[in-house]
PDB file of C-alpha atoms in Angstrom:
ATOM      1  CA  UNK A 631      89.817  99.989  66.059  1.00  0.00           C
ATOM      2  CA  UNK A 632      92.090  99.198  63.319  1.00  0.00           C
ATOM      3  CA  UNK A 633      89.206 100.130  60.972  1.00  0.00           C
ATOM      4  CA  UNK A 634      88.666 103.573  62.443  1.00  0.00           C
ATOM      5  CA  UNK A 635      92.505 104.187  62.451  1.00  0.00           C
ATOM      6  CA  UNK A 636      92.649 103.226  58.777  1.00  0.00           C
ATOM      7  CA  UNK A 637      89.620 105.512  57.911  1.00  0.00           C
ATOM      8  CA  UNK A 638      91.726 108.448  59.413  1.00  0.00           C
ATOM      9  CA  UNK A 639      94.798 107.408  57.414  1.00  0.00           C
ATOM     10  CA  UNK A 640      96.768 107.009  60.731  1.00  0.00           C
ATOM     11  CA  UNK A 641      99.710 104.486  61.325  1.00  0.00           C
ATOM     12  CA  UNK A 642      99.782 102.724  64.754  1.00  0.00           C
ATOM     13  CA  UNK A 643     102.901 105.131  65.582  1.00  0.00           C
ATOM     14  CA  UNK A 644     100.624 108.018  64.667  1.00  0.00           C
ATOM     15  CA  UNK A 645      97.745 106.919  66.928  1.00  0.00           C
ATOM     16  CA  UNK A 646     100.351 106.168  69.746  1.00  0.00           C
ATOM     17  CA  UNK A 647     101.802 109.749  69.492  1.00  0.00           C
ATOM     18  CA  UNK A 648      98.198 111.218  69.732  1.00  0.00           C
ATOM     19  CA  UNK A 649      97.314 108.986  72.639  1.00  0.00           C
ATOM     20  CA  UNK A 650     100.719 109.242  74.348  1.00  0.00           C
ATOM     21  CA  UNK A 651     101.165 105.526  74.288  1.00  0.00           C
ATOM     22  CA  UNK A 652     103.635 103.391  72.401  1.00  0.00           C
ATOM     23  CA  UNK A 653     103.093 101.919  68.982  1.00  0.00           C
ATOM     24  CA  UNK A 654     103.246  98.401  70.588  1.00  0.00           C
ATOM     25  CA  UNK A 655     100.406  99.393  73.050  1.00  0.00           C
ATOM     26  CA  UNK A 656      98.296 100.389  70.084  1.00  0.00           C
ATOM     27  CA  UNK A 657      98.885  97.135  68.251  1.00  0.00           C
ATOM     28  CA  UNK A 658      98.149  95.105  71.489  1.00  0.00           C
ATOM     29  CA  UNK A 659      94.818  96.920  71.921  1.00  0.00           C
ATOM     30  CA  UNK A 660      93.910  96.310  68.279  1.00  0.00           C
ATOM     31  CA  UNK A 661      94.897  92.640  68.447  1.00  0.00           C
ATOM     32  CA  UNK A 662      93.025  92.230  71.592  1.00  0.00           C
ATOM     33  CA  UNK A 663      96.037  91.345  73.613  1.00  0.00           C
ATOM     34  CA  UNK A 664      95.703  94.358  75.960  1.00  0.00           C
ATOM     35  CA  UNK A 665      92.669  95.862  77.117  1.00  0.00           C
ATOM     36  CA  UNK A 666      93.049  99.611  77.773  1.00  0.00           C
ATOM     37  CA  UNK A 667      92.060 101.369  80.991  1.00  0.00           C
ATOM     38  CA  UNK A 668      88.901 103.289  81.167  1.00  0.00           C
ATOM     39  CA  UNK A 669      90.493 106.759  80.903  1.00  0.00           C
ATOM     40  CA  UNK A 670      92.415 105.504  77.838  1.00  0.00           C
ATOM     41  CA  UNK A 671      89.487 103.920  76.228  1.00  0.00           C
ATOM     42  CA  UNK A 672      87.457 107.017  76.607  1.00  0.00           C
ATOM     43  CA  UNK A 673      90.103 109.030  75.095  1.00  0.00           C
ATOM     44  CA  UNK A 674      90.460 106.734  72.124  1.00  0.00           C
ATOM     45  CA  UNK A 675      86.715 106.805  71.652  1.00  0.00           C
ATOM     46  CA  UNK A 676      86.357 110.474  71.710  1.00  0.00           C
ATOM     47  CA  UNK A 677      89.313 111.009  69.369  1.00  0.00           C
ATOM     48  CA  UNK A 678      87.490 108.754  66.831  1.00  0.00           C
ATOM     49  CA  UNK A 679      84.241 110.536  67.527  1.00  0.00           C
ATOM     50  CA  UNK A 680      82.429 107.395  68.740  1.00  0.00           C
ATOM     51  CA  UNK A 681      81.271 106.126  72.065  1.00  0.00           C
ATOM     52  CA  UNK A 682      83.213 103.446  74.073  1.00  0.00           C
ATOM     53  CA  UNK A 683      80.658 100.797  73.250  1.00  0.00           C
ATOM     54  CA  UNK A 684      80.997 101.467  69.441  1.00  0.00           C
ATOM     55  CA  UNK A 685      84.891 101.091  69.628  1.00  0.00           C
ATOM     56  CA  UNK A 686      85.224  98.347  72.136  1.00  0.00           C
ATOM     57  CA  UNK A 687      83.134  95.154  72.700  1.00  0.00           C
ATOM     58  CA  UNK A 688      83.456  92.255  74.990  1.00  0.00           C
ATOM     59  CA  UNK A 689      84.352  88.735  73.287  1.00  0.00           C
ATOM     60  CA  UNK A 690      81.192  86.749  73.068  1.00  0.00           C
ATOM     61  CA  UNK A 691      78.722  89.598  73.034  1.00  0.00           C
TER      62      UNK A 691
ATOM     63  CA  UNK B1465      96.783 117.052  70.526  1.00  0.00           C
ATOM     64  CA  UNK B1466      97.991 120.051  68.610  1.00  0.00           C
ATOM     65  CA  UNK B1467     100.398 119.984  65.797  1.00  0.00           C
ATOM     66  CA  UNK B1468     102.630 122.486  67.720  1.00  0.00           C
ATOM     67  CA  UNK B1469     102.919 120.040  70.758  1.00  0.00           C
ATOM     68  CA  UNK B1470     103.666 117.251  68.332  1.00  0.00           C
ATOM     69  CA  UNK B1471     106.420 119.044  66.735  1.00  0.00           C
ATOM     70  CA  UNK B1472     107.814 119.961  70.128  1.00  0.00           C
ATOM     71  CA  UNK B1473     107.822 116.298  71.279  1.00  0.00           C
ATOM     72  CA  UNK B1474     111.166 114.704  70.068  1.00  0.00           C
ATOM     73  CA  UNK B1475     110.672 111.328  71.300  1.00  0.00           C
ATOM     74  CA  UNK B1476     107.592 109.265  70.772  1.00  0.00           C
ATOM     75  CA  UNK B1477     105.623 108.661  73.863  1.00  0.00           C
ATOM     76  CA  UNK B1478     106.219 105.022  73.910  1.00  0.00           C
ATOM     77  CA  UNK B1479     109.851 105.516  73.905  1.00  0.00           C
ATOM     78  CA  UNK B1480     110.362 107.624  77.015  1.00  0.00           C
ATOM     79  CA  UNK B1481     112.093 106.017  79.943  1.00  0.00           C
ATOM     80  CA  UNK B1482     111.680 106.769  83.632  1.00  0.00           C
ATOM     81  CA  UNK B1483     114.503 109.243  84.560  1.00  0.00           C
ATOM     82  CA  UNK B1484     114.682 107.449  87.873  1.00  0.00           C
ATOM     83  CA  UNK B1485     116.107 104.368  86.196  1.00  0.00           C
ATOM     84  CA  UNK B1486     119.115 106.738  84.787  1.00  0.00           C
ATOM     85  CA  UNK B1487     119.590 108.003  88.124  1.00  0.00           C
ATOM     86  CA  UNK B1488     119.555 104.835  90.080  1.00  0.00           C
ATOM     87  CA  UNK B1489     121.890 102.923  87.476  1.00  0.00           C
ATOM     88  CA  UNK B1490     124.547 105.752  87.825  1.00  0.00           C
ATOM     89  CA  UNK B1491     124.022 105.826  91.513  1.00  0.00           C
ATOM     90  CA  UNK B1492     124.748 102.178  91.858  1.00  0.00           C
ATOM     91  CA  UNK B1493     127.683 102.433  89.486  1.00  0.00           C
ATOM     92  CA  UNK B1494     129.318 105.000  91.912  1.00  0.00           C
ATOM     93  CA  UNK B1495     128.513 102.891  94.695  1.00  0.00           C
ATOM     94  CA  UNK B1496     130.552  99.975  93.125  1.00  0.00           C
ATOM     95  CA  UNK B1497     133.277 102.424  92.420  1.00  0.00           C
ATOM     96  CA  UNK B1498     133.406 103.447  95.893  1.00  0.00           C
ATOM     97  CA  UNK B1499     133.182  99.996  97.365  1.00  0.00           C
ATOM     98  CA  UNK B1500     136.079  98.777  95.121  1.00  0.00           C
ATOM     99  CA  UNK B1501     138.272 101.705  95.990  1.00  0.00           C
ATOM    100  CA  UNK B1502     137.509 101.271  99.563  1.00  0.00           C
ATOM    101  CA  UNK B1503     138.432  97.505  99.313  1.00  0.00           C
ATOM    102  CA  UNK B1504     141.602  98.339  97.479  1.00  0.00           C
ATOM    103  CA  UNK B1505     140.367  97.041  94.297  1.00  0.00           C
ATOM    104  CA  UNK B1506     140.106 100.028  92.024  1.00  0.00           C
ATOM    105  CA  UNK B1507     139.937  97.789  88.821  1.00  0.00           C
ATOM    106  CA  UNK B1508     136.714  95.927  89.848  1.00  0.00           C
ATOM    107  CA  UNK B1509     135.382  99.269  91.155  1.00  0.00           C
ATOM    108  CA  UNK B1510     135.889 100.899  87.693  1.00  0.00           C
ATOM    109  CA  UNK B1511     134.432  98.003  85.920  1.00  0.00           C
ATOM    110  CA  UNK B1512     131.376  98.147  88.086  1.00  0.00           C
ATOM    111  CA  UNK B1513     131.005 101.797  87.232  1.00  0.00           C
ATOM    112  CA  UNK B1514     131.513 101.001  83.580  1.00  0.00           C
ATOM    113  CA  UNK B1515     129.025  98.323  83.333  1.00  0.00           C
ATOM    114  CA  UNK B1516     126.290 100.432  84.965  1.00  0.00           C
ATOM    115  CA  UNK B1517     127.145 103.440  82.706  1.00  0.00           C
ATOM    116  CA  UNK B1518     127.098 101.068  79.723  1.00  0.00           C
ATOM    117  CA  UNK B1519     123.775  99.733  80.719  1.00  0.00           C
ATOM    118  CA  UNK B1520     122.273 103.277  81.294  1.00  0.00           C
ATOM    119  CA  UNK B1521     123.726 104.485  78.071  1.00  0.00           C
ATOM    120  CA  UNK B1522     122.201 101.328  76.200  1.00  0.00           C
ATOM    121  CA  UNK B1523     118.887 102.102  77.860  1.00  0.00           C
ATOM    122  CA  UNK B1524     118.731 105.899  76.835  1.00  0.00           C
ATOM    123  CA  UNK B1525     120.103 105.335  73.251  1.00  0.00           C
ATOM    124  CA  UNK B1526     118.323 102.160  72.528  1.00  0.00           C
ATOM    125  CA  UNK B1527     115.007 103.398  73.665  1.00  0.00           C
ATOM    126  CA  UNK B1528     115.101 106.119  71.068  1.00  0.00           C
ATOM    127  CA  UNK B1529     115.088 103.445  68.321  1.00  0.00           C
ATOM    128  CA  UNK B1530     113.141 100.445  69.863  1.00  0.00           C
ATOM    129  CA  UNK B1531     109.847 100.358  71.913  1.00  0.00           C
ATOM    130  CA  UNK B1532     111.160  96.976  73.340  1.00  0.00           C
ATOM    131  CA  UNK B1533     114.317  98.523  74.911  1.00  0.00           C
ATOM    132  CA  UNK B1534     112.062 101.436  76.024  1.00  0.00           C
ATOM    133  CA  UNK B1535     109.899  99.034  77.800  1.00  0.00           C
ATOM    134  CA  UNK B1536     112.725  97.869  80.027  1.00  0.00           C
ATOM    135  CA  UNK B1537     113.448 101.406  81.335  1.00  0.00           C
ATOM    136  CA  UNK B1538     109.763 102.715  81.433  1.00  0.00           C
ATOM    137  CA  UNK B1539     107.412 101.791  84.478  1.00  0.00           C
ATOM    138  CA  UNK B1540     105.743 105.266  84.616  1.00  0.00           C
ATOM    139  CA  UNK B1541     104.651 106.453  81.033  1.00  0.00           C
ATOM    140  CA  UNK B1542     102.769 104.142  79.015  1.00  0.00           C
ATOM    141  CA  UNK B1543      99.891 102.430  81.021  1.00  0.00           C
ATOM    142  CA  UNK B1544     100.742  98.947  79.322  1.00  0.00           C
ATOM    143  CA  UNK B1545     104.357  99.257  80.322  1.00  0.00           C
ATOM    144  CA  UNK B1546     103.218  99.897  83.857  1.00  0.00           C
ATOM    145  CA  UNK B1547     100.994  96.902  83.655  1.00  0.00           C
ATOM    146  CA  UNK B1548     103.823  94.760  82.343  1.00  0.00           C
ATOM    147  CA  UNK B1549     106.267  95.874  85.042  1.00  0.00           C
ATOM    148  CA  UNK B1550     103.711  95.321  87.827  1.00  0.00           C
ATOM    149  CA  UNK B1551     103.210  91.903  86.546  1.00  0.00           C
ATOM    150  CA  UNK B1552     107.014  91.252  86.171  1.00  0.00           C
ATOM    151  CA  UNK B1553     107.543  92.396  89.744  1.00  0.00           C
ATOM    152  CA  UNK B1554     104.819  90.150  91.014  1.00  0.00           C
ATOM    153  CA  UNK B1555     106.528  87.006  89.484  1.00  0.00           C
ATOM    154  CA  UNK B1556     109.950  88.109  90.670  1.00  0.00           C
ATOM    155  CA  UNK B1557     108.886  88.846  94.169  1.00  0.00           C
ATOM    156  CA  UNK B1558     106.858  85.454  94.348  1.00  0.00           C
ATOM    157  CA  UNK B1559     109.789  83.539  93.043  1.00  0.00           C
ATOM    158  CA  UNK B1560     112.353  85.284  95.207  1.00  0.00           C
ATOM    159  CA  UNK B1561     110.260  84.775  98.428  1.00  0.00           C
ATOM    160  CA  UNK B1562     109.979  80.971  97.582  1.00  0.00           C
ATOM    161  CA  UNK B1563     113.711  80.752  96.941  1.00  0.00           C
ATOM    162  CA  UNK B1564     114.385  82.558 100.097  1.00  0.00           C
ATOM    163  CA  UNK B1565     112.116  80.336 102.226  1.00  0.00           C
ATOM    164  CA  UNK B1566     113.385  77.055 100.675  1.00  0.00           C
ATOM    165  CA  UNK B1567     116.890  78.368 101.193  1.00  0.00           C
ATOM    166  CA  UNK B1568     116.122  78.955 104.922  1.00  0.00           C
ATOM    167  CA  UNK B1569     114.712  75.572 105.458  1.00  0.00           C
ATOM    168  CA  UNK B1570     117.743  73.861 103.720  1.00  0.00           C
ATOM    169  CA  UNK B1571     120.137  75.755 105.806  1.00  0.00           C
ATOM    170  CA  UNK B1572     118.348  74.590 108.993  1.00  0.00           C
ATOM    171  CA  UNK B1573     118.176  71.069 107.784  1.00  0.00           C
ATOM    172  CA  UNK B1574     121.936  71.226 107.396  1.00  0.00           C
ATOM    173  CA  UNK B1575     122.565  72.525 110.974  1.00  0.00           C
ATOM    174  CA  UNK B1576     122.556  76.153 110.373  1.00  0.00           C
ATOM    175  CA  UNK B1577     120.789  78.890 112.079  1.00  0.00           C
ATOM    176  CA  UNK B1578     118.867  79.986 108.943  1.00  0.00           C
ATOM    177  CA  UNK B1579     120.419  83.484 108.631  1.00  0.00           C
ATOM    178  CA  UNK B1580     119.993  85.715 106.712  1.00  0.00           C
ATOM    179  CA  UNK B1581     116.925  83.796 104.962  1.00  0.00           C
ATOM    180  CA  UNK B1582     114.801  84.045 107.885  1.00  0.00           C
ATOM    181  CA  UNK B1583     114.981  87.953 108.205  1.00  0.00           C
ATOM    182  CA  UNK B1584     114.828  88.266 104.555  1.00  0.00           C
ATOM    183  CA  UNK B1585     111.577  86.319 104.339  1.00  0.00           C
ATOM    184  CA  UNK B1586     110.312  88.384 107.329  1.00  0.00           C
ATOM    185  CA  UNK B1587     111.059  91.510 105.297  1.00  0.00           C
ATOM    186  CA  UNK B1588     109.192  90.276 102.439  1.00  0.00           C
ATOM    187  CA  UNK B1589     106.169  89.045 104.406  1.00  0.00           C
ATOM    188  CA  UNK B1590     105.775  92.294 106.592  1.00  0.00           C
ATOM    189  CA  UNK B1591     106.082  94.300 103.363  1.00  0.00           C
ATOM    190  CA  UNK B1592     103.529  92.269 101.503  1.00  0.00           C
ATOM    191  CA  UNK B1593     101.025  92.281 104.328  1.00  0.00           C
ATOM    192  CA  UNK B1594     101.613  96.068 104.835  1.00  0.00           C
ATOM    193  CA  UNK B1595     100.986  96.913 101.228  1.00  0.00           C
ATOM    194  CA  UNK B1596      98.010  94.838 101.070  1.00  0.00           C
ATOM    195  CA  UNK B1597      96.613  96.654 104.177  1.00  0.00           C
ATOM    196  CA  UNK B1598      97.552 100.061 102.861  1.00  0.00           C
ATOM    197  CA  UNK B1599      95.927  99.351  99.444  1.00  0.00           C
ATOM    198  CA  UNK B1600      92.892  97.829 101.114  1.00  0.00           C
ATOM    199  CA  UNK B1601      92.486 101.244 102.908  1.00  0.00           C
ATOM    200  CA  UNK B1602      93.040 103.514  99.908  1.00  0.00           C
ATOM    201  CA  UNK B1603      91.312 101.553  96.967  1.00  0.00           C
TER     202      UNK B1603
END
């Protein structure tokens, strides 16, 4: 997700404003400390023009 | 999200706090004041009100600059904040119930009747099972 965000030239705070979550939440998602809800994951993927499977993956897969 | 709505939004979404926290904080400050005045201790009443108002002010002002401060007053806006507050409530509730049960046992061991620990534990237990039942029906 960090790569996709960088491609759009967005800071974590910018992406948080778009998704209506805090910068810390964006950081927690990028570092794998927090797994977003399904609606937020779909919102994220759609914002980047990708599928959820392309943006997120389960560790070990 | 449109640029127009972004300019209208003054506070980042991660730094909004639950208005109920402000209302409850001010309410309890007023309660402290009323109790203090009723007990003939106006100084402690005003101190209690001052402490609650200072806490609410610190929360409102601090949340404008710090995501961490905003987290303390937000359990409805950011889904990660909601998740953190739920887990914090879980730990606090479990620890509180354990302390109440132990305190009741100690009180009885010392020859007491167990009041008010037993009815506090009963309230906690009934609430817990009631919520489990309700959520099992709704989810």
